[in-house]
Amino acid sequence: MRQHLRFYRHRWFKAWLAMTALSAALIIMMEAVGNHAVRPAAFFYGAAAGPMALLVAVHDRTGIGTSVPGVTLVGMFLFGGGVALLLGGYFDSLLIPDGASLDILRVGWIEEPAKLVPILALALTGRHLTKAAGVALGLSCATGFAVMESMSYAWKNVDKDSAVGAGVVLFTRGLTTPFGHLVWTGMVCAIAFEVWHLAGRVVFTVTIACAFTVAATLHSINDGLLVLDVPAPVRLLFPVVAAVSYWLFHQATGDLSPRVPGDAAALAVRITTPPGLRPPAGEFAVRITAPPGLQPPAGAPPGRSA
């Protein structure tokens, strides 16, 4: 329990804190000296703080960052997220003419497919069909989408020449976005790519359809609770939706674990002797230990913990 409370020691928290602090510092400097040229940088760091923290946390738990070449992940972040925003923005305007009405409940059924289009296009090539790769690609695309969307919301909240209101929006979205766009897309990709990896190709199954339906429904409920005029007690369901969304993502990715590096894959052999004793000439005790996640070869004598 004590270890869980020491979240400030984790890399994900340090990443979030550093990016949030940098965004705040840029906004403060901008307000103090009037240098508005740095506004895009301030908005980018603020918008990316939450998503990047989640990416670091997920990678530390699963090791998915090594499942796909870095250039592919960067491309999915920049271009996949951009294509998703292009499609989502277009169909949002077309199908949700009044964002403050019940039309907002269509948003999950628009933006979730939009984020999956670039991922599906890559999967259809037959490359990177493993579950770990699918989750990495899904999170990269969703991060690009979420960061650019948050920046657009921040820009809308700039009050004349003041960016303080935009900074508040970025801070709030930085706390909520990781439990929204990223986990919805990540959950669907975890389930879809697991099926595709076993099939060796892209197929559509009832399981994938159910995962997508859950993600789109949670997305629509999430935005509806924020936008619609509902009683205050009902708005308290917002953190419940966020918690359920993250829990489903965690369950879908629970079987992923960091890969053991190639140079650590070999079993370690250590020669040990009882304290104060030396083994007779020609005789020695051998203890075989395996790195986490590996099993000793069949027939190897069991080792004792040090």
PDB file of C-alpha atoms in Angstrom:
ATOM      1  CA  MET A   1       0.000   0.000   0.000  1.00  0.00           C
ATOM      2  CA  ARG A   2       2.810   2.378   0.911  1.00  0.00           C
ATOM      3  CA  GLN A   3       4.425   1.809  -2.480  1.00  0.00           C
ATOM      4  CA  HIS A   4       1.209   2.846  -4.269  1.00  0.00           C
ATOM      5  CA  LEU A   5       1.109   6.078  -2.276  1.00  0.00           C
ATOM      6  CA  ARG A   6       4.617   6.945  -3.446  1.00  0.00           C
ATOM      7  CA  PHE A   7       3.402   7.733  -6.942  1.00  0.00           C
ATOM      8  CA  TYR A   8       5.689  10.781  -7.050  1.00  0.00           C
ATOM      9  CA  ARG A   9       8.635   8.414  -7.473  1.00  0.00           C
ATOM     10  CA  HIS A  10       7.309   6.914 -10.686  1.00  0.00           C
ATOM     11  CA  ARG A  11       8.530   8.040 -14.084  1.00  0.00           C
ATOM     12  CA  TRP A  12       5.000   8.762 -15.299  1.00  0.00           C
ATOM     13  CA  PHE A  13       4.430  11.299 -12.528  1.00  0.00           C
ATOM     14  CA  LYS A  14       7.770  12.980 -13.154  1.00  0.00           C
ATOM     15  CA  ALA A  15       6.931  13.236 -16.863  1.00  0.00           C
ATOM     16  CA  TRP A  16       3.515  14.749 -16.125  1.00  0.00           C
ATOM     17  CA  LEU A  17       4.914  17.186 -13.573  1.00  0.00           C
ATOM     18  CA  ALA A  18       7.761  18.336 -15.828  1.00  0.00           C
ATOM     19  CA  MET A  19       5.531  18.962 -18.851  1.00  0.00           C
ATOM     20  CA  THR A  20       2.812  20.660 -16.796  1.00  0.00           C
ATOM     21  CA  ALA A  21       5.360  22.887 -15.075  1.00  0.00           C
ATOM     22  CA  LEU A  22       6.948  23.813 -18.405  1.00  0.00           C
ATOM     23  CA  SER A  23       3.557  24.703 -19.872  1.00  0.00           C
ATOM     24  CA  ALA A  24       2.713  26.838 -16.828  1.00  0.00           C
ATOM     25  CA  ALA A  25       6.116  28.558 -16.955  1.00  0.00           C
ATOM     26  CA  LEU A  26       5.657  29.426 -20.623  1.00  0.00           C
ATOM     27  CA  ILE A  27       2.191  30.851 -19.968  1.00  0.00           C
ATOM     28  CA  ILE A  28       3.454  32.899 -17.003  1.00  0.00           C
ATOM     29  CA  MET A  29       6.335  34.256 -19.078  1.00  0.00           C
ATOM     30  CA  MET A  30       3.918  35.044 -21.889  1.00  0.00           C
ATOM     31  CA  GLU A  31       1.641  36.972 -19.526  1.00  0.00           C
ATOM     32  CA  ALA A  32       4.570  38.785 -17.919  1.00  0.00           C
ATOM     33  CA  VAL A  33       6.417  40.030 -20.986  1.00  0.00           C
ATOM     34  CA  GLY A  34       3.784  39.702 -23.710  1.00  0.00           C
ATOM     35  CA  ASN A  35       5.755  37.271 -25.865  1.00  0.00           C
ATOM     36  CA  HIS A  36       2.858  35.424 -27.497  1.00  0.00           C
ATOM     37  CA  ALA A  37       5.095  33.661 -29.991  1.00  0.00           C
ATOM     38  CA  VAL A  38       5.573  30.860 -27.448  1.00  0.00           C
ATOM     39  CA  ARG A  39       1.825  30.199 -27.140  1.00  0.00           C
ATOM     40  CA  PRO A  40       1.846  27.074 -29.367  1.00  0.00           C
ATOM     41  CA  ALA A  41       4.677  25.563 -27.303  1.00  0.00           C
ATOM     42  CA  ALA A  42       2.879  26.331 -24.031  1.00  0.00           C
ATOM     43  CA  PHE A  43      -0.299  24.713 -25.326  1.00  0.00           C
ATOM     44  CA  PHE A  44       1.542  21.673 -26.686  1.00  0.00           C
ATOM     45  CA  TYR A  45       3.295  20.844 -23.421  1.00  0.00           C
ATOM     46  CA  GLY A  46       0.090  21.313 -21.453  1.00  0.00           C
ATOM     47  CA  ALA A  47      -1.964  19.212 -23.849  1.00  0.00           C
ATOM     48  CA  ALA A  48       0.625  16.416 -23.987  1.00  0.00           C
ATOM     49  CA  ALA A  49       1.350  16.174 -20.243  1.00  0.00           C
ATOM     50  CA  GLY A  50      -1.437  13.767 -19.324  1.00  0.00           C
ATOM     51  CA  PRO A  51      -1.240  11.515 -22.392  1.00  0.00           C
ATOM     52  CA  MET A  52       2.551  11.244 -22.141  1.00  0.00           C
ATOM     53  CA  ALA A  53       2.292  10.307 -18.471  1.00  0.00           C
ATOM     54  CA  LEU A  54      -0.057   7.464 -19.362  1.00  0.00           C
ATOM     55  CA  LEU A  55       2.230   6.303 -22.180  1.00  0.00           C
ATOM     56  CA  VAL A  56       5.182   6.148 -19.791  1.00  0.00           C
ATOM     57  CA  ALA A  57       3.134   4.277 -17.173  1.00  0.00           C
ATOM     58  CA  VAL A  58       1.824   1.736 -19.691  1.00  0.00           C
ATOM     59  CA  HIS A  59       5.261   1.175 -21.204  1.00  0.00           C
ATOM     60  CA  ASP A  60       6.838   0.642 -17.792  1.00  0.00           C
ATOM     61  CA  ARG A  61       4.160  -1.963 -17.051  1.00  0.00           C
ATOM     62  CA  THR A  62       4.030  -3.716 -20.415  1.00  0.00           C
ATOM     63  CA  GLY A  63       7.112  -2.761 -22.460  1.00  0.00           C
ATOM     64  CA  ILE A  64       4.990  -2.055 -25.544  1.00  0.00           C
ATOM     65  CA  GLY A  65       7.257   0.781 -26.657  1.00  0.00           C
ATOM     66  CA  THR A  66       9.766  -1.749 -28.004  1.00  0.00           C
ATOM     67  CA  SER A  67       7.189  -3.737 -29.984  1.00  0.00           C
ATOM     68  CA  VAL A  68       7.103  -1.302 -32.919  1.00  0.00           C
ATOM     69  CA  PRO A  69       9.931   0.738 -34.490  1.00  0.00           C
ATOM     70  CA  GLY A  70      10.096   4.219 -33.034  1.00  0.00           C
ATOM     71  CA  VAL A  71       9.685   5.909 -36.406  1.00  0.00           C
ATOM     72  CA  THR A  72       6.405   4.027 -36.910  1.00  0.00           C
ATOM     73  CA  LEU A  73       5.078   5.174 -33.547  1.00  0.00           C
ATOM     74  CA  VAL A  74       6.074   8.778 -34.254  1.00  0.00           C
ATOM     75  CA  GLY A  75       4.394   8.567 -37.652  1.00  0.00           C
ATOM     76  CA  MET A  76       1.220   7.205 -36.066  1.00  0.00           C
ATOM     77  CA  PHE A  77       1.297  10.027 -33.514  1.00  0.00           C
ATOM     78  CA  LEU A  78       1.793  12.782 -36.098  1.00  0.00           C
ATOM     79  CA  PHE A  79      -0.047  11.537 -39.148  1.00  0.00           C
ATOM     80  CA  GLY A  80      -2.380   8.931 -37.674  1.00  0.00           C
ATOM     81  CA  GLY A  81      -3.568  11.388 -35.042  1.00  0.00           C
ATOM     82  CA  GLY A  82      -3.888  14.092 -37.676  1.00  0.00           C
ATOM     83  CA  VAL A  83      -5.958  11.919 -40.026  1.00  0.00           C
ATOM     84  CA  ALA A  84      -8.163  10.891 -37.099  1.00  0.00           C
ATOM     85  CA  LEU A  85      -8.700  14.548 -36.174  1.00  0.00           C
ATOM     86  CA  LEU A  86      -9.474  15.405 -39.789  1.00  0.00           C
ATOM     87  CA  LEU A  87     -12.123  12.691 -40.068  1.00  0.00           C
ATOM     88  CA  GLY A  88     -13.512  13.247 -36.589  1.00  0.00           C
ATOM     89  CA  GLY A  89     -13.679  17.017 -36.989  1.00  0.00           C
ATOM     90  CA  TYR A  90     -15.453  16.757 -40.329  1.00  0.00           C
ATOM     91  CA  PHE A  91     -18.105  14.279 -39.250  1.00  0.00           C
ATOM     92  CA  ASP A  92     -18.554  15.979 -35.854  1.00  0.00           C
ATOM     93  CA  SER A  93     -19.532  19.173 -37.668  1.00  0.00           C
ATOM     94  CA  LEU A  94     -21.750  17.265 -40.068  1.00  0.00           C
ATOM     95  CA  LEU A  95     -23.566  15.000 -37.595  1.00  0.00           C
ATOM     96  CA  ILE A  96     -23.482  17.077 -34.402  1.00  0.00           C
ATOM     97  CA  PRO A  97     -24.862  20.483 -35.441  1.00  0.00           C
ATOM     98  CA  ASP A  98     -25.687  21.433 -31.837  1.00  0.00           C
ATOM     99  CA  GLY A  99     -22.996  20.316 -29.409  1.00  0.00           C
ATOM    100  CA  ALA A 100     -25.117  21.263 -26.403  1.00  0.00           C
ATOM    101  CA  SER A 101     -28.006  18.977 -27.383  1.00  0.00           C
ATOM    102  CA  LEU A 102     -28.502  15.228 -27.347  1.00  0.00           C
ATOM    103  CA  ASP A 103     -26.611  15.213 -30.651  1.00  0.00           C
ATOM    104  CA  ILE A 104     -23.437  15.044 -28.547  1.00  0.00           C
ATOM    105  CA  LEU A 105     -24.247  11.420 -27.789  1.00  0.00           C
ATOM    106  CA  ARG A 106     -23.180  10.607 -31.352  1.00  0.00           C
ATOM    107  CA  VAL A 107     -19.608  11.709 -30.673  1.00  0.00           C
ATOM    108  CA  GLY A 108     -18.324   8.299 -29.572  1.00  0.00           C
ATOM    109  CA  TRP A 109     -19.642   6.681 -32.731  1.00  0.00           C
ATOM    110  CA  ILE A 110     -17.811   9.267 -34.830  1.00  0.00           C
ATOM    111  CA  GLU A 111     -14.460   9.809 -33.146  1.00  0.00           C
ATOM    112  CA  GLU A 112     -13.740   6.211 -32.148  1.00  0.00           C
ATOM    113  CA  PRO A 113     -13.959   4.943 -35.768  1.00  0.00           C
ATOM    114  CA  ALA A 114     -11.923   7.967 -36.880  1.00  0.00           C
ATOM    115  CA  LYS A 115      -9.056   6.990 -34.573  1.00  0.00           C
ATOM    116  CA  LEU A 116      -9.151   3.399 -35.814  1.00  0.00           C
ATOM    117  CA  VAL A 117      -8.881   4.251 -39.520  1.00  0.00           C
ATOM    118  CA  PRO A 118      -5.087   4.878 -39.582  1.00  0.00           C
ATOM    119  CA  ILE A 119      -4.476   1.837 -37.361  1.00  0.00           C
ATOM    120  CA  LEU A 120      -6.611  -0.391 -39.566  1.00  0.00           C
ATOM    121  CA  ALA A 121      -4.823   0.890 -42.670  1.00  0.00           C
ATOM    122  CA  LEU A 122      -1.481  -0.201 -41.210  1.00  0.00           C
ATOM    123  CA  ALA A 123      -2.842  -3.525 -39.946  1.00  0.00           C
ATOM    124  CA  LEU A 124      -4.139  -4.384 -43.418  1.00  0.00           C
ATOM    125  CA  THR A 125      -0.528  -4.439 -44.633  1.00  0.00           C
ATOM    126  CA  GLY A 126       0.031  -7.474 -42.399  1.00  0.00           C
ATOM    127  CA  ARG A 127       2.765  -5.792 -40.352  1.00  0.00           C
ATOM    128  CA  HIS A 128       2.826  -5.300 -36.587  1.00  0.00           C
ATOM    129  CA  LEU A 129      -0.107  -7.601 -35.860  1.00  0.00           C
ATOM    130  CA  THR A 130       0.977  -8.564 -32.348  1.00  0.00           C
ATOM    131  CA  LYS A 131      -1.139  -7.457 -29.417  1.00  0.00           C
ATOM    132  CA  ALA A 132       1.656  -5.354 -27.917  1.00  0.00           C
ATOM    133  CA  ALA A 133       2.215  -3.599 -31.253  1.00  0.00           C
ATOM    134  CA  GLY A 134      -1.509  -2.943 -31.627  1.00  0.00           C
ATOM    135  CA  VAL A 135      -1.757  -1.321 -28.216  1.00  0.00           C
ATOM    136  CA  ALA A 136       1.327   0.800 -28.916  1.00  0.00           C
ATOM    137  CA  LEU A 137      -0.072   1.958 -32.258  1.00  0.00           C
ATOM    138  CA  GLY A 138      -3.506   2.623 -30.794  1.00  0.00           C
ATOM    139  CA  LEU A 139      -2.116   4.704 -27.944  1.00  0.00           C
ATOM    140  CA  SER A 140       0.134   6.649 -30.335  1.00  0.00           C
ATOM    141  CA  CYS A 141      -2.738   7.527 -32.652  1.00  0.00           C
ATOM    142  CA  ALA A 142      -5.063   8.413 -29.766  1.00  0.00           C
ATOM    143  CA  THR A 143      -2.337  10.566 -28.204  1.00  0.00           C
ATOM    144  CA  GLY A 144      -1.895  12.547 -31.402  1.00  0.00           C
ATOM    145  CA  PHE A 145      -5.654  13.020 -31.649  1.00  0.00           C
ATOM    146  CA  ALA A 146      -6.056  13.994 -27.977  1.00  0.00           C
ATOM    147  CA  VAL A 147      -3.121  16.421 -27.909  1.00  0.00           C
ATOM    148  CA  MET A 148      -4.302  18.311 -30.976  1.00  0.00           C
ATOM    149  CA  GLU A 149      -7.889  18.335 -29.740  1.00  0.00           C
ATOM    150  CA  SER A 150      -6.825  19.738 -26.351  1.00  0.00           C
ATOM    151  CA  MET A 151      -4.758  22.435 -28.074  1.00  0.00           C
ATOM    152  CA  SER A 152      -7.793  23.459 -30.114  1.00  0.00           C
ATOM    153  CA  TYR A 153      -9.935  23.720 -26.964  1.00  0.00           C
ATOM    154  CA  ALA A 154      -7.223  25.786 -25.296  1.00  0.00           C
ATOM    155  CA  TRP A 155      -7.087  28.155 -28.251  1.00  0.00           C
ATOM    156  CA  LYS A 156     -10.849  28.659 -28.048  1.00  0.00           C
ATOM    157  CA  ASN A 157     -10.484  29.663 -24.387  1.00  0.00           C
ATOM    158  CA  VAL A 158      -7.906  32.372 -24.925  1.00  0.00           C
ATOM    159  CA  ASP A 159      -9.443  35.534 -23.437  1.00  0.00           C
ATOM    160  CA  LYS A 160      -8.238  38.383 -25.634  1.00  0.00           C
ATOM    161  CA  ASP A 161      -4.485  38.372 -25.020  1.00  0.00           C
ATOM    162  CA  SER A 162      -4.637  36.309 -21.813  1.00  0.00           C
ATOM    163  CA  ALA A 163      -3.875  32.601 -21.907  1.00  0.00           C
ATOM    164  CA  VAL A 164      -4.614  31.872 -18.245  1.00  0.00           C
ATOM    165  CA  GLY A 165      -8.049  30.450 -19.064  1.00  0.00           C
ATOM    166  CA  ALA A 166      -6.479  28.255 -21.721  1.00  0.00           C
ATOM    167  CA  GLY A 167      -3.939  27.030 -19.184  1.00  0.00           C
ATOM    168  CA  VAL A 168      -6.742  25.962 -16.851  1.00  0.00           C
ATOM    169  CA  VAL A 169      -8.383  24.056 -19.698  1.00  0.00           C
ATOM    170  CA  LEU A 170      -5.104  22.308 -20.512  1.00  0.00           C
ATOM    171  CA  PHE A 171      -4.514  21.368 -16.874  1.00  0.00           C
ATOM    172  CA  THR A 172      -8.029  19.942 -16.543  1.00  0.00           C
ATOM    173  CA  ARG A 173      -7.845  17.992 -19.774  1.00  0.00           C
ATOM    174  CA  GLY A 174      -4.395  16.771 -18.804  1.00  0.00           C
ATOM    175  CA  LEU A 175      -5.975  15.044 -15.816  1.00  0.00           C
ATOM    176  CA  THR A 176      -8.932  13.580 -17.704  1.00  0.00           C
ATOM    177  CA  THR A 177      -7.755  12.785 -21.259  1.00  0.00           C
ATOM    178  CA  PRO A 178      -5.593   9.792 -20.253  1.00  0.00           C
ATOM    179  CA  PHE A 179      -8.745   8.107 -18.949  1.00  0.00           C
ATOM    180  CA  GLY A 180     -10.630   8.853 -22.142  1.00  0.00           C
ATOM    181  CA  HIS A 181      -9.335   8.841 -25.705  1.00  0.00           C
ATOM    182  CA  LEU A 182      -6.217   6.803 -24.965  1.00  0.00           C
ATOM    183  CA  VAL A 183      -7.791   3.983 -22.983  1.00  0.00           C
ATOM    184  CA  TRP A 184     -10.814   3.673 -25.275  1.00  0.00           C
ATOM    185  CA  THR A 185      -8.664   3.220 -28.366  1.00  0.00           C
ATOM    186  CA  GLY A 186      -6.096   1.155 -26.483  1.00  0.00           C
ATOM    187  CA  MET A 187      -8.749  -1.274 -25.248  1.00  0.00           C
ATOM    188  CA  VAL A 188     -10.212  -1.826 -28.715  1.00  0.00           C
ATOM    189  CA  CYS A 189      -6.744  -2.323 -30.226  1.00  0.00           C
ATOM    190  CA  ALA A 190      -5.720  -4.780 -27.493  1.00  0.00           C
ATOM    191  CA  ILE A 191      -8.718  -6.985 -28.239  1.00  0.00           C
ATOM    192  CA  ALA A 192      -8.623  -6.558 -32.029  1.00  0.00           C
ATOM    193  CA  PHE A 193      -4.910  -7.206 -32.458  1.00  0.00           C
ATOM    194  CA  GLU A 194      -5.048 -10.255 -30.219  1.00  0.00           C
ATOM    195  CA  VAL A 195      -7.637 -11.724 -32.596  1.00  0.00           C
ATOM    196  CA  TRP A 196      -5.731 -10.599 -35.685  1.00  0.00           C
ATOM    197  CA  HIS A 197      -2.459 -12.028 -34.409  1.00  0.00           C
ATOM    198  CA  LEU A 198      -4.031 -15.452 -33.944  1.00  0.00           C
ATOM    199  CA  ALA A 199      -5.732 -15.274 -37.349  1.00  0.00           C
ATOM    200  CA  GLY A 200      -2.638 -13.911 -39.094  1.00  0.00           C
ATOM    201  CA  ARG A 201      -4.729 -11.231 -40.796  1.00  0.00           C
ATOM    202  CA  VAL A 202      -7.376  -8.610 -40.171  1.00  0.00           C
ATOM    203  CA  VAL A 203     -10.769 -10.164 -39.478  1.00  0.00           C
ATOM    204  CA  PHE A 204     -13.933  -8.792 -37.923  1.00  0.00           C
ATOM    205  CA  THR A 205     -15.492 -10.734 -35.090  1.00  0.00           C
ATOM    206  CA  VAL A 206     -18.259 -10.305 -32.554  1.00  0.00           C
ATOM    207  CA  THR A 207     -15.637  -9.802 -29.823  1.00  0.00           C
ATOM    208  CA  ILE A 208     -14.105  -6.854 -31.661  1.00  0.00           C
ATOM    209  CA  ALA A 209     -17.547  -5.399 -32.376  1.00  0.00           C
ATOM    210  CA  CYS A 210     -18.460  -5.624 -28.683  1.00  0.00           C
ATOM    211  CA  ALA A 211     -15.198  -3.933 -27.633  1.00  0.00           C
ATOM    212  CA  PHE A 212     -15.806  -1.114 -30.094  1.00  0.00           C
ATOM    213  CA  THR A 213     -19.412  -0.711 -28.924  1.00  0.00           C
ATOM    214  CA  VAL A 214     -18.296  -0.418 -25.304  1.00  0.00           C
ATOM    215  CA  ALA A 215     -15.631   2.173 -26.180  1.00  0.00           C
ATOM    216  CA  ALA A 216     -18.002   4.284 -28.297  1.00  0.00           C
ATOM    217  CA  THR A 217     -20.712   4.142 -25.631  1.00  0.00           C
ATOM    218  CA  LEU A 218     -18.340   5.189 -22.850  1.00  0.00           C
ATOM    219  CA  HIS A 219     -17.050   8.023 -25.046  1.00  0.00           C
ATOM    220  CA  SER A 220     -20.557   9.317 -25.720  1.00  0.00           C
ATOM    221  CA  ILE A 221     -21.582   9.101 -22.055  1.00  0.00           C
ATOM    222  CA  ASN A 222     -18.376  10.864 -21.036  1.00  0.00           C
ATOM    223  CA  ASP A 223     -18.957  13.839 -23.319  1.00  0.00           C
ATOM    224  CA  GLY A 224     -22.681  13.910 -22.559  1.00  0.00           C
ATOM    225  CA  LEU A 225     -22.023  14.269 -18.836  1.00  0.00           C
ATOM    226  CA  LEU A 226     -19.743  17.235 -19.556  1.00  0.00           C
ATOM    227  CA  VAL A 227     -21.954  19.059 -22.056  1.00  0.00           C
ATOM    228  CA  LEU A 228     -25.604  18.287 -21.378  1.00  0.00           C
ATOM    229  CA  ASP A 229     -27.661  20.135 -18.799  1.00  0.00           C
ATOM    230  CA  VAL A 230     -27.997  17.317 -16.282  1.00  0.00           C
ATOM    231  CA  PRO A 231     -28.464  17.456 -12.491  1.00  0.00           C
ATOM    232  CA  ALA A 232     -25.282  17.906 -10.475  1.00  0.00           C
ATOM    233  CA  PRO A 233     -25.512  14.416  -8.878  1.00  0.00           C
ATOM    234  CA  VAL A 234     -25.568  12.892 -12.370  1.00  0.00           C
ATOM    235  CA  ARG A 235     -22.336  14.679 -13.251  1.00  0.00           C
ATOM    236  CA  LEU A 236     -20.680  12.720 -10.466  1.00  0.00           C
ATOM    237  CA  LEU A 237     -20.839   9.740 -12.821  1.00  0.00           C
ATOM    238  CA  PHE A 238     -18.022  11.318 -14.836  1.00  0.00           C
ATOM    239  CA  PRO A 239     -15.214   9.898 -12.643  1.00  0.00           C
ATOM    240  CA  VAL A 240     -17.072   6.581 -12.601  1.00  0.00           C
ATOM    241  CA  VAL A 241     -16.984   6.450 -16.410  1.00  0.00           C
ATOM    242  CA  ALA A 242     -13.279   7.343 -16.339  1.00  0.00           C
ATOM    243  CA  ALA A 243     -12.537   4.625 -13.760  1.00  0.00           C
ATOM    244  CA  VAL A 244     -14.485   1.989 -15.695  1.00  0.00           C
ATOM    245  CA  SER A 245     -12.736   2.995 -18.925  1.00  0.00           C
ATOM    246  CA  TYR A 246      -9.277   2.639 -17.396  1.00  0.00           C
ATOM    247  CA  TRP A 247     -10.182  -0.627 -15.664  1.00  0.00           C
ATOM    248  CA  LEU A 248     -11.351  -2.159 -18.953  1.00  0.00           C
ATOM    249  CA  PHE A 249      -8.130  -1.042 -20.647  1.00  0.00           C
ATOM    250  CA  HIS A 250      -6.030  -2.453 -17.807  1.00  0.00           C
ATOM    251  CA  GLN A 251      -7.895  -5.766 -18.007  1.00  0.00           C
ATOM    252  CA  ALA A 252      -7.428  -5.937 -21.781  1.00  0.00           C
ATOM    253  CA  THR A 253      -3.668  -5.353 -21.473  1.00  0.00           C
ATOM    254  CA  GLY A 254      -3.060  -7.252 -18.246  1.00  0.00           C
ATOM    255  CA  ASP A 255      -1.317 -10.161 -19.979  1.00  0.00           C
ATOM    256  CA  LEU A 256       1.341  -7.941 -21.563  1.00  0.00           C
ATOM    257  CA  SER A 257       4.714  -7.759 -19.839  1.00  0.00           C
ATOM    258  CA  PRO A 258       8.105  -6.256 -20.683  1.00  0.00           C
ATOM    259  CA  ARG A 259      10.245  -8.415 -22.948  1.00  0.00           C
ATOM    260  CA  VAL A 260      13.530  -9.662 -21.551  1.00  0.00           C
ATOM    261  CA  PRO A 261      16.458  -8.208 -23.553  1.00  0.00           C
ATOM    262  CA  GLY A 262      18.347 -10.668 -25.722  1.00  0.00           C
ATOM    263  CA  ASP A 263      21.527 -10.513 -23.661  1.00  0.00           C
ATOM    264  CA  ALA A 264      19.540 -11.356 -20.530  1.00  0.00           C
ATOM    265  CA  ALA A 265      17.688 -14.292 -22.009  1.00  0.00           C
ATOM    266  CA  ALA A 266      20.385 -16.777 -21.114  1.00  0.00           C
ATOM    267  CA  LEU A 267      20.073 -18.413 -17.716  1.00  0.00           C
ATOM    268  CA  ALA A 268      22.476 -17.184 -15.083  1.00  0.00           C
ATOM    269  CA  VAL A 269      24.647 -19.781 -13.380  1.00  0.00           C
ATOM    270  CA  ARG A 270      26.139 -18.993 -10.004  1.00  0.00           C
ATOM    271  CA  ILE A 271      28.568 -21.180  -8.044  1.00  0.00           C
ATOM    272  CA  THR A 272      27.763 -21.103  -4.351  1.00  0.00           C
ATOM    273  CA  THR A 273      29.140 -22.723  -1.238  1.00  0.00           C
ATOM    274  CA  PRO A 274      27.688 -22.904   2.257  1.00  0.00           C
ATOM    275  CA  PRO A 275      28.998 -20.125   4.542  1.00  0.00           C
ATOM    276  CA  GLY A 276      32.385 -21.012   6.050  1.00  0.00           C
ATOM    277  CA  LEU A 277      32.854 -24.135   3.935  1.00  0.00           C
ATOM    278  CA  ARG A 278      34.830 -24.893   0.817  1.00  0.00           C
ATOM    279  CA  PRO A 279      33.676 -27.659  -1.507  1.00  0.00           C
ATOM    280  CA  PRO A 280      35.948 -30.675  -1.983  1.00  0.00           C
ATOM    281  CA  ALA A 281      38.264 -30.626  -4.969  1.00  0.00           C
ATOM    282  CA  GLY A 282      36.315 -31.283  -8.135  1.00  0.00           C
ATOM    283  CA  GLU A 283      32.930 -30.739  -6.532  1.00  0.00           C
ATOM    284  CA  PHE A 284      30.861 -27.571  -6.486  1.00  0.00           C
ATOM    285  CA  ALA A 285      27.276 -26.534  -6.025  1.00  0.00           C
ATOM    286  CA  VAL A 286      25.439 -24.944  -8.946  1.00  0.00           C
ATOM    287  CA  ARG A 287      22.399 -22.739  -8.648  1.00  0.00           C
ATOM    288  CA  ILE A 288      20.475 -21.899 -11.792  1.00  0.00           C
ATOM    289  CA  THR A 289      18.298 -18.801 -11.662  1.00  0.00           C
ATOM    290  CA  ALA A 290      16.090 -17.394 -14.371  1.00  0.00           C
ATOM    291  CA  PRO A 291      15.396 -13.730 -15.053  1.00  0.00           C
ATOM    292  CA  PRO A 292      11.778 -12.658 -14.403  1.00  0.00           C
ATOM    293  CA  GLY A 293       9.445 -14.116 -16.993  1.00  0.00           C
ATOM    294  CA  LEU A 294      11.744 -16.989 -17.976  1.00  0.00           C
ATOM    295  CA  GLN A 295      11.684 -20.597 -16.851  1.00  0.00           C
ATOM    296  CA  PRO A 296      14.827 -22.752 -16.394  1.00  0.00           C
ATOM    297  CA  PRO A 297      15.276 -25.442 -19.052  1.00  0.00           C
ATOM    298  CA  ALA A 298      13.677 -28.807 -18.440  1.00  0.00           C
ATOM    299  CA  GLY A 299      15.778 -30.962 -16.144  1.00  0.00           C
ATOM    300  CA  ALA A 300      17.669 -28.088 -14.518  1.00  0.00           C
ATOM    301  CA  PRO A 301      18.019 -28.391 -10.740  1.00  0.00           C
ATOM    302  CA  PRO A 302      15.761 -25.976  -8.864  1.00  0.00           C
ATOM    303  CA  GLY A 303      17.487 -22.950  -7.391  1.00  0.00           C
ATOM    304  CA  ARG A 304      16.911 -21.357  -4.053  1.00  0.00           C
ATOM    305  CA  SER A 305      16.343 -17.675  -3.571  1.00  0.00           C
ATOM    306  CA  ALA A 306      19.378 -15.760  -2.412  1.00  0.00           C
TER     307      ALA A 306
END
